[in-house]
Short mmCIF file of C-alpha atoms in Angstrom, two decimals:
data_model
loop_
_atom_site.label_atom_id
_atom_site.label_comp_id
_atom_site.label_asym_id
_atom_site.label_seq_id
_atom_site.Cartn_x
_atom_site.Cartn_y
_atom_site.Cartn_z
CA MET N 1 83.59 118.70 110.42
CA MET N 2 82.24 115.34 109.31
CA ASN N 3 80.27 112.75 111.21
CA TYR N 4 81.75 109.79 109.43
CA THR N 5 84.27 109.02 112.11
CA LYS N 6 83.20 105.42 112.24
CA ALA N 7 83.35 105.28 108.48
CA ALA N 8 86.73 106.93 108.59
CA SER N 9 88.47 104.36 110.75
CA SER N 10 90.06 103.33 107.55
CA GLN N 11 91.97 100.19 106.82
CA ALA N 12 90.15 98.45 109.66
CA PHE N 13 89.80 95.35 107.53
CA LYS N 14 88.00 92.62 109.33
CA ASN N 15 89.11 89.94 106.89
CA LYS N 16 92.08 87.81 107.87
CA LYS N 17 92.29 86.36 104.37
CA LEU N 18 93.29 89.55 102.63
CA LEU N 19 96.88 90.62 102.27
CA PHE N 20 96.94 94.17 100.99
CA ARG N 21 99.80 96.43 99.97
CA GLN N 22 99.73 99.90 98.47
CA LEU N 23 102.79 100.75 96.36
CA PHE N 24 103.78 104.12 94.90
CA GLU N 25 105.57 105.14 91.69
CA LYS N 26 106.91 108.61 92.25
CA ASP N 27 107.45 109.96 88.71
CA SER N 28 103.79 109.58 87.76
CA SER N 29 102.45 109.53 91.35
CA THR N 30 100.78 106.22 90.55
CA TYR N 31 99.51 103.75 93.13
CA THR N 32 99.79 100.05 92.40
CA TYR N 33 97.83 97.69 94.63
CA LEU N 34 98.71 94.13 95.59
CA LEU N 35 95.90 91.95 96.90
CA ALA N 36 96.09 88.26 97.80
CA ASP N 37 94.05 85.61 99.56
CA VAL N 38 96.63 84.33 102.05
CA ALA N 39 94.18 81.88 103.63
CA HIS N 40 94.05 79.94 100.34
CA PRO N 41 96.72 77.24 99.89
CA ASP N 42 97.96 78.83 96.62
CA LYS N 43 97.97 82.39 98.02
CA PRO N 44 96.64 83.73 94.71
CA ALA N 45 97.42 87.41 94.14
CA LEU N 46 96.67 90.21 91.73
CA LEU N 47 98.17 93.60 90.95
CA ILE N 48 96.02 96.58 90.03
CA ASP N 49 97.64 99.27 87.85
CA PRO N 50 101.27 98.13 87.87
CA VAL N 51 103.79 100.55 86.29
CA ASP N 52 106.46 99.32 83.86
CA LYS N 53 109.39 100.84 85.78
CA THR N 54 108.41 99.27 89.12
CA VAL N 55 107.65 95.75 87.86
CA ASP N 56 110.83 94.29 89.39
CA ARG N 57 110.01 95.81 92.78
CA ASP N 58 106.47 94.43 92.64
CA LEU N 59 107.50 90.93 91.54
CA SER N 60 110.19 90.77 94.24
CA LEU N 61 107.61 91.58 96.86
CA VAL N 62 105.20 88.96 95.48
CA LYS N 63 107.98 86.38 95.70
CA GLU N 64 109.10 87.36 99.19
CA LEU N 65 105.54 87.17 100.48
CA GLY N 66 105.16 83.70 98.98
CA LEU N 67 102.27 84.67 96.73
CA LYS N 68 101.22 83.34 93.35
CA LEU N 69 100.49 86.23 91.00
CA ILE N 70 97.61 85.29 88.73
CA TYR N 71 96.28 88.62 87.38
CA ALA N 72 97.76 91.97 86.30
CA ILE N 73 94.87 94.37 85.96
CA ASN N 74 94.34 97.90 84.70
CA THR N 75 91.56 100.27 85.68
CA HIS N 76 91.89 101.99 82.28
CA VAL N 77 94.27 102.93 79.45
CA HIS N 78 96.62 105.25 81.31
CA ALA N 79 97.95 108.35 79.56
CA ASP N 80 100.66 109.28 82.06
CA HIS N 81 102.73 106.11 82.41
CA VAL N 82 103.27 102.79 80.69
CA THR N 83 101.46 99.88 82.33
CA GLY N 84 103.53 97.01 83.71
CA THR N 85 101.06 94.29 82.72
CA GLY N 86 102.84 93.26 79.52
CA LEU N 87 106.27 93.27 81.14
CA ILE N 88 104.93 91.18 84.03
CA LYS N 89 103.67 88.60 81.52
CA THR N 90 107.12 88.30 79.94
CA LYS N 91 108.57 87.57 83.40
CA VAL N 92 105.71 85.42 84.76
CA PRO N 93 104.04 83.92 81.68
CA SER N 94 101.17 82.33 83.63
CA VAL N 95 99.84 85.76 84.64
CA LYS N 96 96.73 86.91 82.77
CA SER N 97 96.30 90.58 81.92
CA ILE N 98 92.89 92.17 82.42
CA ILE N 99 91.31 95.39 81.16
CA SER N 100 87.78 96.46 80.24
CA LYS N 101 86.27 95.49 76.90
CA ALA N 102 85.13 99.12 76.59
CA SER N 103 88.77 100.26 76.54
CA LYS N 104 89.14 98.60 73.10
CA SER N 105 92.55 97.36 74.23
CA LYS N 106 94.21 93.97 73.99
CA ALA N 107 94.49 91.80 77.11
CA ASP N 108 94.04 88.15 78.03
CA LEU N 109 90.71 88.82 79.69
CA LEU N 110 88.34 91.64 78.77
CA ILE N 111 85.89 92.42 81.53
CA GLU N 112 82.55 94.23 81.72
CA ALA N 113 80.33 95.70 84.43
CA GLY N 114 79.05 92.99 86.75
CA ASP N 115 81.93 90.58 86.12
CA LYS N 116 83.74 89.17 89.10
CA ILE N 117 87.48 88.58 89.29
CA HIS N 118 88.13 85.74 91.73
CA PHE N 119 91.41 85.19 93.59
CA GLY N 120 91.06 82.39 96.08
CA ASP N 121 87.90 82.93 98.11
CA LEU N 122 88.06 86.69 97.56
CA PHE N 123 86.90 88.62 94.51
CA LEU N 124 86.69 92.01 92.88
CA GLU N 125 83.46 93.21 91.31
CA VAL N 126 83.66 95.30 88.15
CA ARG N 127 81.76 98.58 87.91
CA ALA N 128 81.76 100.67 84.73
CA THR N 129 82.87 104.21 85.59
CA PRO N 130 83.55 105.94 82.24
CA GLY N 131 84.12 109.67 81.91
CA HIS N 132 87.89 110.05 82.37
CA THR N 133 88.20 107.57 79.52
CA LEU N 134 85.52 105.59 77.71
CA GLY N 135 86.76 102.33 79.21
CA CYS N 136 87.38 103.23 82.87
CA VAL N 137 86.22 100.73 85.45
CA THR N 138 86.26 100.64 89.24
CA TYR N 139 87.11 97.37 90.99
CA VAL N 140 85.32 96.85 94.31
CA THR N 141 86.10 94.08 96.79
CA GLY N 142 83.35 91.55 97.24
CA ASP N 143 80.08 92.06 99.04
CA GLY N 144 79.37 89.53 101.78
CA SER N 145 80.30 88.78 105.37
CA ASP N 146 83.20 86.55 104.30
CA GLN N 147 84.75 89.38 102.24
CA PRO N 148 86.86 92.32 103.54
CA GLN N 149 84.96 94.92 105.52
CA PRO N 150 84.80 97.80 104.93
CA ARG N 151 84.78 97.27 101.17
CA MET N 152 87.60 98.76 99.11
CA ALA N 153 87.04 100.57 95.81
CA PHE N 154 89.95 100.87 93.36
CA THR N 155 88.68 103.83 91.42
CA GLY N 156 91.47 104.46 88.89
CA ASP N 157 91.22 108.08 87.72
CA ALA N 158 87.42 108.24 87.97
CA LEU N 159 87.52 109.39 91.59
CA LEU N 160 90.70 110.78 93.13
CA ILE N 161 91.05 111.90 96.76
CA ARG N 162 89.39 115.33 96.81
CA GLY N 163 89.61 115.32 93.00
CA CYS N 164 88.95 113.37 89.80
CA GLY N 165 90.62 112.57 86.49
CA ARG N 166 90.49 115.05 83.59
CA THR N 167 87.83 114.56 80.95
CA ASP N 168 89.33 116.20 77.86
CA PHE N 169 91.05 113.21 76.19
CA GLN N 170 90.44 109.54 75.34
CA GLY N 171 86.69 109.76 74.99
CA GLY N 172 86.39 111.67 78.24
CA SER N 173 83.10 113.28 79.21
CA ALA N 174 82.35 115.38 82.27
CA HIS N 175 78.68 114.40 82.07
CA GLN N 176 79.56 110.71 81.99
CA LEU N 177 82.13 111.00 84.80
CA TYR N 178 79.66 112.78 87.05
CA GLN N 179 77.04 110.08 86.47
CA SER N 180 79.59 107.30 86.93
CA VAL N 181 80.90 108.54 90.26
CA HIS N 182 77.47 109.30 91.68
CA SER N 183 75.78 106.10 90.54
CA GLN N 184 78.64 103.59 90.90
CA ILE N 185 80.92 104.88 93.68
CA PHE N 186 79.00 107.30 95.89
CA SER N 187 76.25 104.67 96.11
CA LEU N 188 78.60 102.35 98.03
CA PRO N 189 78.49 102.32 101.87
CA LYS N 190 80.04 105.46 103.38
CA GLU N 191 82.81 103.51 105.08
CA THR N 192 84.01 102.05 101.75
CA LEU N 193 87.71 102.81 101.33
CA ILE N 194 88.70 104.75 98.21
CA TYR N 195 92.03 103.72 96.68
CA PRO N 196 92.72 105.83 93.59
CA ALA N 197 95.26 105.31 90.79
CA HIS N 198 97.08 108.51 91.74
CA ASP N 199 97.57 111.06 94.42
CA TYR N 200 99.66 114.18 93.95
CA ARG N 201 99.49 115.54 97.51
CA GLY N 202 100.49 112.55 99.61
CA PHE N 203 97.10 111.15 100.55
CA THR N 204 96.93 107.36 100.49
CA VAL N 205 93.28 106.58 101.10
CA SER N 206 89.88 108.17 101.54
CA THR N 207 86.33 106.95 102.07
CA VAL N 208 83.06 107.32 100.21
CA GLY N 209 81.79 109.31 103.21
CA GLU N 210 84.65 111.77 102.99
CA GLU N 211 84.43 112.27 99.23
CA THR N 212 80.65 112.75 99.24
CA GLN N 213 81.21 115.53 101.78
CA TYR N 214 84.56 117.09 100.81
CA ASN N 215 85.36 116.36 97.15
CA PRO N 216 85.58 119.92 95.78
CA ARG N 217 84.34 118.91 92.31
CA LEU N 218 81.94 116.02 92.76
CA THR N 219 79.95 117.53 95.61
CA LYS N 220 78.77 120.22 93.17
CA ASP N 221 75.76 119.81 90.90
CA GLU N 222 76.39 118.46 87.43
CA GLU N 223 76.32 121.81 85.65
CA MET N 224 78.86 123.28 88.06
CA PHE N 225 80.98 120.14 87.74
CA LYS N 226 80.97 120.41 83.93
CA SER N 227 81.95 124.05 84.18
CA ILE N 228 84.84 123.21 86.53
CA MET N 229 86.07 120.46 84.21
CA GLU N 230 85.82 122.67 81.12
CA ASN N 231 87.93 125.37 82.74
CA LEU N 232 90.85 123.38 84.16
CA ASN N 233 93.19 124.59 81.40
CA LEU N 234 95.49 121.62 81.90
CA PRO N 235 98.55 121.18 79.66
CA TYR N 236 98.62 118.44 77.03
CA PRO N 237 99.59 115.20 78.87
CA LYS N 238 103.31 114.83 78.20
CA MET N 239 103.31 111.03 78.12
CA ILE N 240 100.03 110.51 76.24
CA ASP N 241 101.44 109.89 72.76
CA ILE N 242 103.79 107.22 74.07
CA ALA N 243 101.69 105.77 76.85
CA VAL N 244 98.28 105.37 75.21
CA PRO N 245 99.30 103.33 72.13
CA SER N 246 101.53 101.22 74.33
CA ASN N 247 98.88 100.70 77.00
CA MET N 248 96.35 99.57 74.39
CA VAL N 249 98.53 96.44 74.15
CA CYS N 250 99.44 95.90 77.84
CA GLY N 251 102.39 98.28 77.65
CA LEU N 252 104.31 96.24 75.09
CA GLN N 253 104.24 97.13 71.43
CA ASP N 254 104.27 93.97 69.35
CA LEU N 255 107.92 93.97 68.26
CA SER N 256 107.38 91.13 65.80
CA VAL N 257 105.34 93.42 63.56
CA LYS N 258 107.62 95.79 61.68
CA PRO N 259 106.22 99.25 61.09
CA VAL N 260 105.38 99.88 57.41
CA ASP N 261 107.55 103.01 57.28
CA ALA N 262 110.62 101.15 58.49
CA SER N 263 110.35 98.41 55.87
CA SER N 264 110.00 100.91 53.06
CA ASN N 265 113.22 102.74 53.96
CA MET W 1 109.63 82.66 99.90
CA MET W 2 108.49 83.54 103.38
CA ASN W 3 106.11 81.71 105.65
CA TYR W 4 104.79 84.82 107.32
CA THR W 5 101.73 85.04 105.15
CA LYS W 6 99.50 85.32 108.18
CA ALA W 7 101.79 87.97 109.54
CA ALA W 8 101.80 89.66 106.19
CA SER W 9 98.07 90.23 105.96
CA SER W 10 98.94 93.74 106.81
CA GLN W 11 96.63 96.50 107.89
CA ALA W 12 94.16 93.90 109.16
CA PHE W 13 93.54 96.00 112.21
CA LYS W 14 91.04 94.46 114.51
CA ASN W 15 90.49 97.64 116.44
CA LYS W 16 87.45 99.70 115.56
CA LYS W 17 88.65 102.59 117.70
CA LEU W 18 91.68 103.43 115.62
CA LEU W 19 91.51 105.83 112.73
CA PHE W 20 94.79 105.61 110.84
CA ARG W 21 96.12 107.56 107.88
CA GLN W 22 99.50 107.43 106.21
CA LEU W 23 100.52 110.66 104.46
CA PHE W 24 103.48 111.28 102.16
CA GLU W 25 105.72 114.30 101.54
CA LYS W 26 107.32 113.80 98.17
CA ASP W 27 110.40 116.06 98.29
CA SER W 28 111.92 114.29 101.30
CA SER W 29 109.97 111.02 100.82
CA THR W 30 108.71 111.40 104.40
CA TYR W 31 105.72 109.59 105.86
CA THR W 32 103.55 111.41 108.38
CA TYR W 33 101.08 109.31 110.36
CA LEU W 34 97.73 110.39 111.75
CA LEU W 35 96.24 108.26 114.51
CA ALA W 36 93.05 108.93 116.47
CA ASP W 37 90.72 107.20 118.86
CA VAL W 38 87.41 107.72 117.08
CA ALA W 39 85.46 105.75 119.69
CA HIS W 40 86.30 108.42 122.30
CA PRO W 41 83.89 111.39 122.47
CA ASP W 42 86.74 113.89 121.89
CA LYS W 43 88.28 111.88 119.02
CA PRO W 44 91.78 112.74 120.26
CA ALA W 45 94.44 112.51 117.55
CA LEU W 46 98.19 112.71 117.12
CA LEU W 47 100.56 113.22 114.21
CA ILE W 48 103.88 111.42 114.01
CA ASP W 49 106.65 113.13 112.02
CA PRO W 50 104.72 115.98 110.40
CA VAL W 51 106.64 118.01 107.77
CA ASP W 52 106.55 121.82 107.74
CA LYS W 53 105.44 122.12 104.13
CA THR W 54 102.47 119.73 104.52
CA VAL W 55 101.10 121.12 107.79
CA ASP W 56 98.11 122.75 106.09
CA ARG W 57 97.19 119.50 104.35
CA ASP W 58 97.44 117.59 107.63
CA LEU W 59 95.42 120.09 109.66
CA SER W 60 92.71 120.22 106.98
CA LEU W 61 92.36 116.47 107.13
CA VAL W 62 92.22 116.52 110.94
CA LYS W 63 89.42 119.10 110.74
CA GLU W 64 87.48 117.28 108.02
CA LEU W 65 87.60 114.03 109.99
CA GLY W 66 86.30 115.81 113.08
CA LEU W 67 89.37 115.01 115.20
CA LYS W 68 90.97 116.92 118.03
CA LEU W 69 94.72 117.06 117.52
CA ILE W 70 96.47 116.84 120.89
CA TYR W 71 100.05 115.80 120.08
CA ALA W 72 102.61 116.49 117.33
CA ILE W 73 105.38 113.96 117.77
CA ASN W 74 108.81 113.35 116.28
CA THR W 75 110.68 110.05 116.18
CA HIS W 76 113.98 111.99 116.11
CA VAL W 77 115.72 115.19 115.02
CA HIS W 78 115.38 114.88 111.26
CA ALA W 79 118.24 115.98 109.03
CA ASP W 80 116.41 115.92 105.70
CA HIS W 81 113.36 118.10 106.29
CA VAL W 82 112.01 120.62 108.77
CA THR W 83 109.50 119.19 111.23
CA GLY W 84 105.99 120.59 111.24
CA THR W 85 105.52 120.38 115.02
CA GLY W 86 106.33 124.02 115.75
CA LEU W 87 104.20 125.33 112.88
CA ILE W 88 101.30 123.17 114.03
CA LYS W 89 101.56 124.72 117.50
CA THR W 90 101.30 128.23 116.03
CA LYS W 91 98.09 127.20 114.25
CA VAL W 92 96.62 124.99 117.00
CA PRO W 93 98.10 126.32 120.27
CA SER W 94 96.64 123.54 122.44
CA VAL W 95 98.76 120.91 120.67
CA LYS W 96 101.74 119.62 122.66
CA SER W 97 104.98 118.78 120.87
CA ILE W 98 106.81 115.60 121.84
CA ILE W 99 110.35 114.33 121.24
CA SER W 100 112.78 112.20 123.22
CA LYS W 101 114.78 113.64 126.10
CA ALA W 102 117.83 111.95 124.59
CA SER W 103 117.51 114.14 121.47
CA LYS W 104 118.51 117.15 123.61
CA SER W 105 115.83 119.14 121.78
CA LYS W 106 113.14 121.48 123.01
CA ALA W 107 109.52 120.30 123.07
CA ASP W 108 106.54 120.49 125.39
CA LEU W 109 106.96 116.91 126.49
CA LEU W 110 110.26 115.02 126.53
CA ILE W 111 109.74 111.27 126.57
CA GLU W 112 111.90 108.30 127.51
CA ALA W 113 111.84 104.54 126.97
CA GLY W 114 108.86 102.96 128.70
CA ASP W 115 106.71 106.10 128.63
CA LYS W 116 103.22 105.81 127.24
CA ILE W 117 101.53 108.47 125.12
CA HIS W 118 97.78 108.18 125.62
CA PHE W 119 95.18 109.41 123.15
CA GLY W 120 91.70 108.39 124.26
CA ASP W 121 91.74 104.72 125.19
CA LEU W 122 94.64 104.03 122.84
CA PHE W 123 98.31 104.64 123.50
CA LEU W 124 101.80 104.52 122.03
CA GLU W 125 104.64 102.94 123.94
CA VAL W 126 108.09 104.53 123.64
CA ARG W 127 111.10 102.36 122.82
CA ALA W 128 114.63 103.79 122.66
CA THR W 129 116.17 102.90 119.29
CA PRO W 130 119.32 105.04 119.00
CA GLY W 131 121.95 104.52 116.29
CA HIS W 132 120.73 106.68 113.40
CA THR W 133 120.79 109.54 115.91
CA LEU W 134 121.43 109.49 119.65
CA GLY W 135 117.83 110.35 120.42
CA CYS W 136 115.86 108.11 118.03
CA VAL W 137 112.81 106.38 119.44
CA THR W 138 110.26 103.96 118.04
CA TYR W 139 106.59 104.39 118.95
CA VAL W 140 104.63 101.14 119.20
CA THR W 141 100.85 100.91 119.55
CA GLY W 142 99.67 99.50 122.85
CA ASP W 143 99.86 95.91 123.95
CA GLY W 144 96.57 94.42 125.05
CA SER W 145 93.43 92.92 123.56
CA ASP W 146 91.68 96.31 123.53
CA GLN W 147 94.48 97.86 121.46
CA PRO W 148 94.99 97.57 117.67
CA GLN W 149 96.08 94.15 116.48
CA PRO W 150 98.52 93.54 114.90
CA ARG W 151 100.60 96.15 116.67
CA MET W 152 102.09 98.98 114.64
CA ALA W 153 105.67 100.23 115.07
CA PHE W 154 106.57 103.73 113.90
CA THR W 155 110.28 103.22 113.52
CA GLY W 156 111.50 106.59 112.26
CA ASP W 157 114.83 106.07 110.48
CA ALA W 158 115.96 103.24 112.77
CA LEU W 159 114.36 100.60 110.59
CA LEU W 160 113.32 101.35 107.02
CA ILE W 161 111.62 98.89 104.67
CA ARG W 162 114.46 96.65 103.47
CA GLY W 163 116.89 99.28 104.80
CA CYS W 164 117.83 101.53 107.72
CA GLY W 165 118.93 105.09 108.42
CA ARG W 166 122.57 106.16 107.96
CA THR W 167 124.78 106.19 111.05
CA ASP W 168 127.48 108.75 110.15
CA PHE W 169 125.95 111.95 111.63
CA GLN W 170 124.17 113.22 114.75
CA GLY W 171 125.74 110.79 117.18
CA GLY W 172 125.02 107.86 114.89
CA SER W 173 126.51 104.46 115.63
CA ALA W 174 126.19 101.30 113.56
CA HIS W 175 126.79 99.19 116.67
CA GLN W 176 124.03 100.98 118.55
CA LEU W 177 121.59 100.84 115.62
CA TYR W 178 122.13 97.10 115.21
CA GLN W 179 121.47 96.50 118.90
CA SER W 180 118.44 98.82 118.90
CA VAL W 181 116.71 97.16 115.97
CA HIS W 182 117.38 93.63 117.16
CA SER W 183 116.44 94.20 120.81
CA GLN W 184 113.59 96.70 120.45
CA ILE W 185 111.96 96.06 117.05
CA PHE W 186 112.77 92.54 115.87
CA SER W 187 111.67 91.30 119.31
CA LEU W 188 108.09 92.38 118.55
CA PRO W 189 105.59 89.82 117.19
CA LYS W 190 106.30 88.93 113.56
CA GLU W 191 102.98 90.32 112.37
CA THR W 192 103.76 93.78 113.82
CA LEU W 193 103.41 96.37 111.07
CA ILE W 194 106.47 98.50 110.34
CA TYR W 195 105.71 102.11 109.42
CA PRO W 196 108.98 103.98 108.75
CA ALA W 197 109.65 107.71 108.50
CA HIS W 198 110.68 107.37 104.86
CA ASP W 199 110.54 105.17 101.85
CA TYR W 200 112.34 105.95 98.63
CA ARG W 201 111.03 103.08 96.49
CA GLY W 202 107.29 103.34 96.99
CA PHE W 203 106.74 100.80 99.76
CA THR W 204 104.21 101.89 102.37
CA VAL W 205 104.42 99.20 105.04
CA SER W 206 106.29 96.07 106.05
CA THR W 207 106.20 93.65 108.98
CA VAL W 208 108.71 92.50 111.57
CA GLY W 209 108.52 89.05 109.97
CA GLU W 210 109.45 90.41 106.57
CA GLU W 211 112.32 92.57 107.80
CA THR W 212 113.84 89.81 109.94
CA GLN W 213 113.91 87.68 106.81
CA TYR W 214 114.58 90.15 103.99
CA ASN W 215 116.22 93.32 105.31
CA PRO W 216 119.50 93.29 103.34
CA ARG W 217 121.45 94.99 106.14
CA LEU W 218 119.92 93.94 109.44
CA THR W 219 119.71 90.23 108.65
CA LYS W 220 123.53 90.19 108.58
CA ASP W 221 125.69 89.71 111.70
CA GLU W 222 126.83 92.84 113.48
CA GLU W 223 130.33 92.91 112.00
CA MET W 224 128.96 92.65 108.47
CA PHE W 225 126.34 95.29 109.27
CA LYS W 226 129.01 97.69 110.52
CA SER W 227 131.07 97.09 107.41
CA ILE W 228 128.05 97.80 105.19
CA MET W 229 127.28 101.02 107.07
CA GLU W 230 130.89 102.21 106.95
CA ASN W 231 131.04 101.76 103.20
CA LEU W 232 127.84 103.44 102.06
CA ASN W 233 129.73 106.52 100.79
CA LEU W 234 126.64 108.69 101.03
CA PRO W 235 126.84 112.38 100.19
CA TYR W 236 126.64 115.01 102.94
CA PRO W 237 122.92 115.47 103.72
CA LYS W 238 121.93 118.57 101.78
CA MET W 239 119.35 119.79 104.31
CA ILE W 240 121.24 118.93 107.51
CA ASP W 241 122.66 122.38 108.31
CA ILE W 242 119.22 123.97 108.02
CA ALA W 243 117.07 121.13 109.30
CA VAL W 244 118.93 119.98 112.43
CA PRO W 245 119.22 123.33 114.26
CA SER W 246 115.63 124.08 113.35
CA ASN W 247 114.36 120.66 114.40
CA MET W 248 116.06 120.97 117.79
CA VAL W 249 113.38 123.59 118.51
CA CYS W 250 110.31 121.96 116.87
CA GLY W 251 111.15 123.37 113.45
CA LEU W 252 110.79 126.99 114.52
CA GLN W 253 113.75 129.13 115.47
CA ASP W 254 112.74 131.35 118.37
CA LEU W 255 112.32 134.64 116.53
CA SER W 256 111.82 136.60 119.76
CA VAL W 257 115.44 136.01 120.75
CA LYS W 258 117.71 138.21 118.69
CA PRO W 259 121.03 136.65 117.75
CA VAL W 260 123.98 138.27 119.58
CA ASP W 261 125.67 139.14 116.30
CA ALA W 262 122.66 141.04 115.07
CA SER W 263 122.32 143.18 118.20
CA SER W 264 125.97 144.18 118.06
CA ASN W 265 125.72 145.51 114.49
#
């Protein structure tokens, strides 16, 4: 039994500025997160990891809540679903898409470790957490008494609740993932809320305190972790050949460029 | 666009005592809620609407968080899944099951409108919200400055996010449901968080303010609402013949009582 009960009183945000919604896409078990500064006159908002098939749901909610969506952000190039960032831009052209420079993908803004993404008086801090893919980042809400407390970490597939993303595709590396999680996520305060890109068992949130004590993979030493990751025997990701090329360009292939094969037929 | 942005800064709980977790069961799209008073030395906890097949997950989490589960509670006799309350009692015999007296079901404690369910210094208040079934209740966190703010309403199937439960089985009544939601739920402060028993589109939470403005059924007048409910043309609930008899007895048929037919063979 853990002693992080104080840490575990999750979602006890002290910040009245933050509007926060967690949204779920069932086919890929993906979480999309909506954050907004509702104390700011513009009510600027951002979406983290939107999915193409739930874009209409997400934009309806943004409209109903009276928010102004300014950013559509990915934690990494997903292999299991097509991102909604490109589709969002076709529907709300003022939105800027964001992904890491290390992902080698196209987006309006390419971010790196240490960058800050401001929305109103709130911001997300970028931490590089490669290992599931080369370009994975974790977005952490701002540090400071005027920012939400406890902090919230949007970990993508780097750290899942009692799990982690696979490391056998897309430049994955068990060594790198282990170092990323320990140095960039487990180093956050124990009460920090963990919001992953997926959950397959119905959990919605965890904390750094919980994962440092109960994560069955990342509580092991690095050699044991590498051995676990090498022996997962997971099937080839069924969406990877469609999703990855598409997600390198915000989920929308550039339809104005005809494929060479098609023009030669 | 709504003006409830302050109301909508959801999950901005001011109460440091409350540990809160929302859990999802994918097959029936059911939400189970874990609440605990982590400021109390015993860390007393309760589960609202546990599902039989996720009992082990829920009890593991309770143990990891160092909580003492005291109540397993249902909002109503579910027709779409088997409740986990009986199974929980076999695994943690000190847990008391709770359901409404109006449900005509068996449980350790049968509650009525106005009753309070205490866990540590926190409590849930019972509101009768029949209409989906005869015995539906809504549990609302306590009123008072020492209780979580905004308040949280666990509405079962009475009020869903941008929807509501069907009214064509189990003593359902569109008239009664309309009156229940308007008098018992929409009368709560606009910032009250709505946590339903189900969501089929990936929403996790709403507010009274949002539902009074955007619920496509319950924002209509009662005649229109009744017409909508009469014309849903929903299929017969596939689990109802298994789930309802089972849920009348906390999800566990009493195996010690032999059926009459069996003894006469």
